[in-house]
Coordinates of C-alpha atoms and ligand atoms in Angstrom, one line a residue:
M589 CA -227.6 159.4 127.7
D590 CA -227.4 161.8 130.2
K591 CA -228.4 164.9 132.4
V592 CA -225.5 167.7 133.0
L593 CA -226.0 170.4 135.0
I594 CA -223.3 173.2 133.3
I595 CA -223.1 176.0 136.4
G596 CA -221.0 179.4 135.4
A597 CA -223.0 181.3 132.2
G598 CA -219.5 182.8 131.1
G599 CA -217.0 182.5 128.2
V600 CA -216.8 179.1 128.7
G601 CA -219.9 178.2 130.1
R602 CA -220.8 179.4 126.4
V603 CA -218.9 176.8 124.7
V604 CA -219.4 173.7 127.0
A605 CA -223.7 174.3 126.9
H606 CA -223.2 174.4 122.8
K607 CA -221.3 171.4 123.6
C608 CA -223.4 169.3 125.3
A609 CA -226.1 170.6 123.0
Q610 CA -224.8 169.9 120.0
H611 CA -224.0 166.1 121.9
P612 CA -227.4 164.7 122.5
E613 CA -226.7 161.0 122.2
V614 CA -224.6 162.2 125.5
F615 CA -226.0 164.7 127.0
A616 CA -230.0 164.2 126.7
E617 CA -230.8 166.9 129.3
V618 CA -228.7 170.3 129.4
T619 CA -229.3 172.8 132.4
L620 CA -227.3 175.9 132.5
A621 CA -226.9 178.0 135.9
S622 CA -225.4 180.6 136.7
R623 CA -225.9 183.7 139.5
T624 CA -227.6 185.5 136.3
L625 CA -230.4 183.7 134.9
A626 CA -230.3 186.3 131.6
R627 CA -227.3 185.8 131.0
C628 CA -227.8 181.3 131.1
Q629 CA -231.2 182.5 128.5
E630 CA -229.2 183.9 126.4
I631 CA -226.9 181.6 126.0
A632 CA -229.6 179.0 125.6
A633 CA -231.3 180.7 122.5
S634 CA -228.2 180.9 120.9
C635 CA -227.7 176.8 120.9
P636 CA -228.8 174.4 118.5
R637 CA -231.7 172.4 120.7
P638 CA -233.7 173.9 123.9
I639 CA -231.6 173.7 127.2
A640 CA -232.8 174.7 130.6
T641 CA -232.0 176.9 132.9
A642 CA -231.8 178.3 136.1
R643 CA -230.1 180.9 139.1
V644 CA -228.0 179.4 141.6
D645 CA -225.4 181.6 143.8
A646 CA -222.7 178.7 144.0
D647 CA -221.0 180.4 146.3
R648 CA -224.0 178.6 148.6
V649 CA -223.9 175.1 149.2
G650 CA -227.4 175.6 150.2
E651 CA -228.8 176.7 147.1
L652 CA -226.3 173.7 144.6
T653 CA -228.0 171.4 146.4
A654 CA -231.1 172.4 146.4
L655 CA -230.5 172.6 142.5
I656 CA -229.0 169.9 141.8
R657 CA -232.1 167.7 143.7
D658 CA -234.5 169.4 141.8
V659 CA -232.0 168.8 138.3
K660 CA -231.5 165.4 139.4
P661 CA -228.2 165.2 137.0
D662 CA -225.9 162.8 136.3
L663 CA -222.7 165.2 136.7
V664 CA -221.8 169.0 137.1
I665 CA -219.7 170.9 134.9
H666 CA -218.4 173.7 137.2
V667 CA -216.7 176.3 134.6
A668 CA -218.2 179.8 137.2
L669 CA -214.9 180.8 138.8
P670 CA -212.0 178.5 141.4
Y671 CA -213.5 180.3 144.1
Q672 CA -216.3 178.1 144.0
D673 CA -214.9 174.6 143.4
L674 CA -214.7 173.5 146.9
T675 CA -218.6 174.4 147.6
I676 CA -219.8 172.7 144.6
M677 CA -217.1 169.7 145.2
E678 CA -219.3 169.5 149.0
A679 CA -222.7 170.0 146.8
C680 CA -222.1 167.2 144.6
L681 CA -221.0 164.8 147.2
R682 CA -223.9 166.0 149.6
T683 CA -226.4 164.8 146.4
G684 CA -224.4 161.6 145.4
V685 CA -223.3 163.7 141.2
H686 CA -219.8 163.4 139.5
Y687 CA -217.7 166.7 139.6
L688 CA -215.8 168.4 136.7
D689 CA -213.6 171.6 136.8
T690 CA -211.6 173.6 134.4
A691 CA -209.3 175.1 137.1
N692 CA -208.3 174.9 140.5
Y693 CA -209.4 175.8 144.0
E694 CA -207.9 180.0 144.4
H695 CA -209.6 181.3 148.1
P696 CA -210.4 184.7 146.7
D697 CA -207.9 186.7 149.4
L698 CA -205.1 184.5 148.7
A699 CA -204.0 184.9 144.9
K700 CA -202.1 181.3 145.9
F701 CA -203.7 177.8 143.7
E702 CA -202.7 174.7 144.2
Y703 CA -204.7 171.2 144.2
G704 CA -204.3 169.9 148.2
P705 CA -207.9 171.3 149.3
Q706 CA -209.3 169.9 145.8
W707 CA -207.1 165.7 146.5
A708 CA -208.2 165.7 149.9
Y709 CA -211.7 165.2 148.9
H710 CA -210.6 161.9 147.4
E711 CA -211.3 159.8 150.5
R712 CA -215.2 161.1 150.5
F713 CA -215.2 160.5 147.0
A714 CA -214.4 157.6 147.0
D715 CA -217.0 156.5 149.4
A716 CA -219.6 158.1 148.0
G717 CA -218.7 156.2 144.7
L718 CA -218.7 159.0 142.4
T719 CA -216.0 160.7 139.9
A720 CA -214.5 164.5 140.2
L721 CA -212.5 165.3 137.4
L722 CA -210.0 168.4 138.1
G723 CA -208.8 170.6 135.4
S724 CA -210.3 169.7 131.8
G725 CA -210.3 172.4 130.0
F726 CA -206.7 172.9 127.5
D727 CA -204.1 173.9 130.1
P728 CA -204.7 172.5 132.6
G729 CA -206.6 169.4 130.8
V730 CA -205.2 169.0 126.9
T731 CA -201.8 169.3 128.5
N732 CA -202.2 166.8 130.8
V733 CA -203.4 164.3 128.3
F734 CA -201.2 165.1 126.0
V735 CA -198.1 164.3 128.5
A736 CA -199.9 161.3 128.5
H737 CA -200.1 160.4 125.2
A738 CA -196.7 161.1 125.1
R739 CA -195.3 159.2 127.6
K740 CA -197.7 155.9 126.4
H741 CA -197.2 156.2 122.6
H742 CA -193.4 158.2 121.7
F743 CA -191.6 157.9 125.0
D744 CA -189.5 155.0 128.3
T745 CA -189.3 158.5 130.1
I746 CA -190.1 161.7 129.8
Q747 CA -186.7 163.7 131.3
T748 CA -188.3 167.3 130.3
V749 CA -192.3 169.2 129.9
D750 CA -192.3 172.9 128.2
I751 CA -195.5 173.7 128.1
L752 CA -196.1 176.5 125.4
D753 CA -199.7 178.7 125.2
C754 CA -199.9 181.2 122.7
N755 CA -202.5 183.3 121.9
A756 CA -201.7 185.4 119.0
G757 CA -205.4 186.3 118.5
D758 CA -205.9 190.2 118.3
H759 CA -209.1 191.8 119.8
G760 CA -208.1 195.4 118.9
Y761 CA -207.8 196.8 122.5
P762 CA -204.9 198.4 124.1
F763 CA -205.7 195.7 126.7
A764 CA -208.4 193.2 127.6
T765 CA -208.1 189.5 128.8
N766 CA -209.3 187.1 127.4
F767 CA -210.9 184.9 130.3
N768 CA -212.1 186.2 133.1
P769 CA -210.0 189.5 133.8
E770 CA -209.2 188.7 137.6
I771 CA -208.3 185.2 137.6
N772 CA -206.0 186.2 134.4
I773 CA -204.5 189.2 136.1
R774 CA -203.7 187.4 139.5
E775 CA -201.9 184.5 137.8
V776 CA -199.7 186.4 135.4
S777 CA -198.8 188.9 138.1
A778 CA -197.5 185.9 140.2
N779 CA -194.4 184.6 140.8
G780 CA -193.2 182.4 137.7
R781 CA -192.2 178.8 139.2
Y782 CA -190.9 175.8 137.3
W783 CA -189.8 172.0 138.5
Q784 CA -185.8 171.2 138.5
D785 CA -185.0 167.6 139.1
G786 CA -186.9 167.3 142.5
A787 CA -188.2 171.0 144.2
W788 CA -190.2 174.1 142.7
V789 CA -187.7 177.3 140.9
E790 CA -189.1 180.6 142.2
T791 CA -188.3 183.4 139.6
A792 CA -189.7 186.9 140.0
P793 CA -193.0 187.6 137.7
L794 CA -192.1 187.1 134.0
E795 CA -188.2 187.4 134.5
I796 CA -187.6 184.6 132.0
R797 CA -188.3 184.8 128.8
K798 CA -187.9 183.2 125.2
T799 CA -188.8 183.0 121.9
F800 CA -190.4 180.5 120.2
D801 CA -191.6 180.0 116.4
F802 CA -195.4 178.9 116.7
P803 CA -196.2 176.4 114.2
Q804 CA -198.8 178.7 112.0
V805 CA -198.4 181.7 113.9
G806 CA -194.2 182.3 114.0
P807 CA -192.1 183.5 116.3
R808 CA -193.2 185.2 119.2
D809 CA -191.8 186.1 122.8
M810 CA -193.4 183.9 125.4
Y811 CA -192.8 183.9 129.4
L812 CA -192.5 181.7 132.1
L813 CA -195.1 181.3 134.1
Y814 CA -196.8 179.0 137.2
H815 CA -199.0 177.4 135.5
E816 CA -201.0 174.6 138.2
E817 CA -201.3 171.5 136.1
M818 CA -197.6 171.4 136.5
E819 CA -198.1 170.6 140.2
S820 CA -200.1 167.2 139.1
L821 CA -198.0 166.3 136.6
V822 CA -194.7 166.5 138.6
K823 CA -196.8 164.0 141.4
H824 CA -198.0 161.5 138.3
F825 CA -195.0 161.4 136.4
P826 CA -192.0 161.6 139.6
E827 CA -189.5 160.5 136.1
I828 CA -189.9 164.5 134.7
R829 CA -187.0 166.5 135.4
R830 CA -187.5 169.6 134.3
M831 CA -191.1 171.1 133.9
R832 CA -192.2 174.3 132.5
F833 CA -194.8 176.4 131.3
W834 CA -194.7 179.3 128.6
M835 CA -197.3 182.0 127.6
T836 CA -197.4 184.0 125.1
F837 CA -198.2 188.2 125.8
S838 CA -197.7 191.3 123.7
E839 CA -195.9 194.1 124.2
S840 CA -199.2 196.6 124.6
Y841 CA -200.7 194.3 127.6
L842 CA -197.1 193.9 129.4
T843 CA -196.7 197.6 129.1
H844 CA -200.6 198.0 130.8
L845 CA -199.6 195.2 132.6
R846 CA -196.9 196.9 134.6
V847 CA -198.8 200.6 134.8
L848 CA -201.7 198.9 136.2
E849 CA -199.5 197.1 138.8
N850 CA -197.3 199.9 139.9
V851 CA -200.3 202.7 140.8
G852 CA -201.8 199.2 142.8
M853 CA -204.9 198.5 140.8
T854 CA -204.5 194.8 140.7
R855 CA -204.4 194.6 144.5
I856 CA -206.7 192.0 145.4
D857 CA -206.8 193.6 148.9
P858 CA -209.4 196.0 150.4
V859 CA -208.8 199.7 149.9
P860 CA -211.5 202.1 151.6
F861 CA -213.0 204.6 148.8
E862 CA -215.6 207.5 149.9
G863 CA -217.0 205.4 153.1
H864 CA -217.0 202.0 151.0
Q865 CA -213.9 199.1 150.5
I866 CA -213.3 198.6 147.1
V867 CA -211.1 195.6 146.0
P868 CA -208.9 197.4 142.9
L869 CA -208.6 194.2 140.9
Q870 CA -212.7 194.0 141.3
F871 CA -213.0 197.3 140.3
L872 CA -210.5 196.9 137.2
K873 CA -212.4 193.9 136.2
A874 CA -215.9 195.6 136.2
L875 CA -214.1 198.2 134.0
L876 CA -212.3 196.1 131.4
P877 CA -214.5 194.9 128.0
D878 CA -216.4 191.2 128.9
P879 CA -213.9 188.5 127.9
S880 CA -216.9 186.3 126.8
S881 CA -218.1 190.3 124.0
L882 CA -214.5 189.5 122.4
G883 CA -215.1 187.1 120.3
A884 CA -217.1 189.0 117.1
R885 CA -213.8 190.7 117.6
T886 CA -210.7 188.9 117.7
K887 CA -208.6 187.6 114.8
G888 CA -205.9 184.7 114.7
K889 CA -205.2 182.1 116.0
T890 CA -204.4 180.4 119.5
C891 CA -201.5 177.7 119.5
I892 CA -200.9 175.5 123.1
G893 CA -198.7 172.7 123.3
C894 CA -196.3 170.5 124.7
F895 CA -192.7 170.2 123.9
V896 CA -190.9 166.9 125.8
R897 CA -187.8 165.1 125.8
G898 CA -187.3 161.5 126.5
L899 CA -185.5 158.6 126.3
A900 CA -187.3 156.0 123.9
D901 CA -186.2 152.3 122.8
G902 CA -182.7 153.7 124.8
E903 CA -182.5 156.8 122.5
P904 CA -182.8 161.0 122.8
R905 CA -186.0 161.6 121.1
R906 CA -187.8 165.4 121.0
Y907 CA -191.6 165.5 120.6
Y908 CA -193.6 168.3 120.3
V909 CA -197.9 167.8 120.2
Y910 CA -200.4 171.1 119.4
N911 CA -203.8 172.4 118.4
I912 CA -204.4 175.8 116.3
C913 CA -207.9 177.1 117.1
D914 CA -208.7 179.9 115.1
H915 CA -210.8 182.3 117.0
Q916 CA -213.1 183.5 114.0
A917 CA -213.7 179.9 112.9
C918 CA -214.7 179.2 116.8
Y919 CA -217.2 182.7 116.6
R920 CA -219.0 181.3 113.9
E921 CA -219.4 178.0 115.1
V922 CA -220.3 178.5 119.0
G923 CA -220.2 182.6 119.4
S924 CA -216.8 182.5 121.6
Q925 CA -213.3 183.5 120.8
A926 CA -210.5 180.2 121.1
V927 CA -210.0 181.0 124.4
S928 CA -213.3 179.7 125.7
Y929 CA -213.3 177.4 123.4
T930 CA -210.4 175.9 123.3
T931 CA -211.2 175.3 128.0
G932 CA -215.0 174.3 126.9
V933 CA -214.3 171.9 124.1
P934 CA -212.4 169.8 126.7
A935 CA -214.7 170.5 129.7
A936 CA -217.8 168.3 127.2
I937 CA -215.1 165.5 126.3
G938 CA -214.0 165.2 129.8
A939 CA -217.6 165.0 130.6
K940 CA -218.4 162.5 128.1
M941 CA -215.8 160.2 129.4
I942 CA -217.1 160.0 132.7
L943 CA -220.4 159.9 131.5
T944 CA -219.5 157.2 129.2
R945 CA -217.5 155.2 132.1
Q946 CA -214.2 155.6 129.4
W947 CA -212.7 157.3 132.8
T948 CA -213.9 155.5 135.6
G949 CA -212.6 154.7 139.4
P950 CA -213.9 156.8 142.6
G951 CA -211.9 159.7 143.6
V952 CA -210.7 162.8 142.5
F953 CA -208.5 162.4 139.3
N954 CA -205.8 164.4 137.0
M955 CA -206.6 164.0 133.7
E956 CA -203.4 162.9 133.3
Q957 CA -204.3 159.5 135.8
F958 CA -207.1 157.7 133.1
D959 CA -206.3 156.5 129.6
P960 CA -205.4 159.3 126.9
D961 CA -206.7 157.7 124.1
P962 CA -210.3 157.6 124.4
F963 CA -210.4 161.1 125.2
M964 CA -207.6 162.4 122.1
A965 CA -209.8 160.6 120.1
D966 CA -212.5 162.4 120.9
L967 CA -210.5 166.4 120.2
G968 CA -210.6 166.5 116.4
P969 CA -214.2 165.6 115.8
W970 CA -215.5 167.6 118.7
G971 CA -213.2 170.7 117.4
L972 CA -209.3 170.6 118.6
P973 CA -207.3 168.5 115.9
W974 CA -203.9 168.2 117.3
T975 CA -200.8 167.5 115.0
E976 CA -197.7 165.9 116.1
M977 CA -194.0 166.1 115.0
V978 CA -190.7 165.3 115.8
P979 CA -189.5 169.5 116.1
A980 CA -186.3 170.2 114.3
L981 CA -185.3 172.4 117.4
E982 CA -183.3 171.3 120.5
D983 CA -184.5 172.8 122.7
V984 CA -187.4 175.5 123.8
Ligands
NDP591 P1 -216.2 184.4 133.0 O1 -215.8 185.5 133.9 O2 -216.5 184.7 131.5 O3 -217.5 183.0 133.6 C1 -217.8 183.3 134.9 C2 -218.8 182.9 135.2 O4 -219.2 182.3 136.8 C3 -220.4 184.3 135.1 O5 -220.1 184.4 134.2 C4 -220.2 184.2 136.5 O6 -222.1 183.9 136.2 C5 -220.3 183.0 136.8 N1 -220.2 182.8 138.5 C6 -219.0 183.3 139.0 N2 -219.5 183.2 140.0 C7 -220.6 182.7 140.3 C8 -221.4 182.6 141.8 N3 -220.9 182.2 142.9 N4 -222.7 181.4 141.5 C9 -222.8 181.4 140.1 N5 -222.1 181.4 139.1 C10 -220.6 182.5 139.2 O7 -214.9 183.3 132.8 P2 -214.8 181.9 131.9 O8 -216.0 181.6 131.7 O9 -213.3 182.8 131.2 O10 -214.0 181.1 132.9 C11 -214.5 180.3 133.8 C12 -213.6 179.1 134.3 O11 -212.6 178.6 133.2 C13 -212.5 179.6 135.2 O12 -212.9 179.2 136.6 C14 -211.2 179.8 134.5 O13 -210.6 179.8 135.4 C15 -211.3 178.7 133.2 N6 -210.7 178.8 132.6 C16 -209.9 177.8 132.3 C17 -208.8 177.4 131.6 C18 -208.2 175.7 130.9 O14 -207.1 175.5 129.9 N7 -208.3 175.3 132.0 C19 -208.5 178.4 130.4 C20 -210.0 179.9 130.8 C21 -210.3 180.1 131.8 P3 -223.5 185.6 136.1 O15 -222.5 186.3 134.8 O16 -223.9 185.0 136.0 O17 -222.6 186.7 137.4

């Protein structure tokens, strides 16, 4: 039984706090810290058992180390923003504590995300005998484990992987994002990219579209995006010839995004305005609904999974594994919508894997580097049941 420190009291932080509070057999003591103490206190008051709260600016290594020394956690679960990955990893190293996050490092001034800066910490974590688990959300996270599970139990060789992320939830607003708007819009407005025969192929943003008939949701248009789990998956499974990531968007979302881009509201460089410098995307974030407020209004389901093709016993095989999550059911359980829920539950399970030593090994790791079995066994009981099938479709 261990102590955890959760950093980031947003939509995902709420779910992680609830899940840790629901499982005292793993997380004996839980502290939730964020920049705004009141948000931590509001979440703590909604949890099924008492958890502690604290204030921290996670951009400051000094504040982080002081807090960690005070709380003395065994593991830090970082669910603030990707900008804080490196400061929190640094603080964990200085204080001798394991680390977990759900999104790879991004510099605030550069809409580019890659694992390089975090993988560079491998030796330091290994030397310190500590584990850093990267990307323990749904995608990245569960999708990485789905691929590892497919490889272990269903294939001798994987040839292609398509990650299919559908959010068919409706929050009733013409435009809102289901997780941090700044991170979400930076991701969607970046160039697309997919892996083909050993190299990345770049596309214009949202250039490639397909329709897929999602279980329990029905046919939806989905668009090819670059997504971070592809970088680690093609590294750790070099046999994969083609890997793509697809996400659904409603027509209303895309129309608003196009207009916002055309008028410059998604820019991330500072613009002078009446004697101040403002970053248009940060200003837009201030205008949009707070993702953590969408829970009560969002109805419908998410369906996220992996469509895999390859060889088993010398024969071609197709395999599809996915989770369906209902926004309203999530809200009833923890007060958050399904996008936060599908991220927060795997973060809590990843934390359990480290604390119970089911996933061990000092260094910096992605999810697919560990045995998928214990994680897959916990997914259903902890709230994210999965289904596997041989799809009728020849391809995505
Ligand atoms: P939110 O914006 O709702 O929450 C982020 C929280 O981080 C805010 O509440 C904010 O706290 C806190 N924060 C920001 N900067 C600091 C700082 N310097 N110090 C301390 N706290 C800070 O985001 P989400 O909850 O939607 O997302 C959380 C993370 O999960 C993001 O990194 C996101 O990319 C990731 N994610 C991963 C997914 C996956 O499947 N792998 C899917 C969805 C999200 P405060 O309010 O106190 O200022």
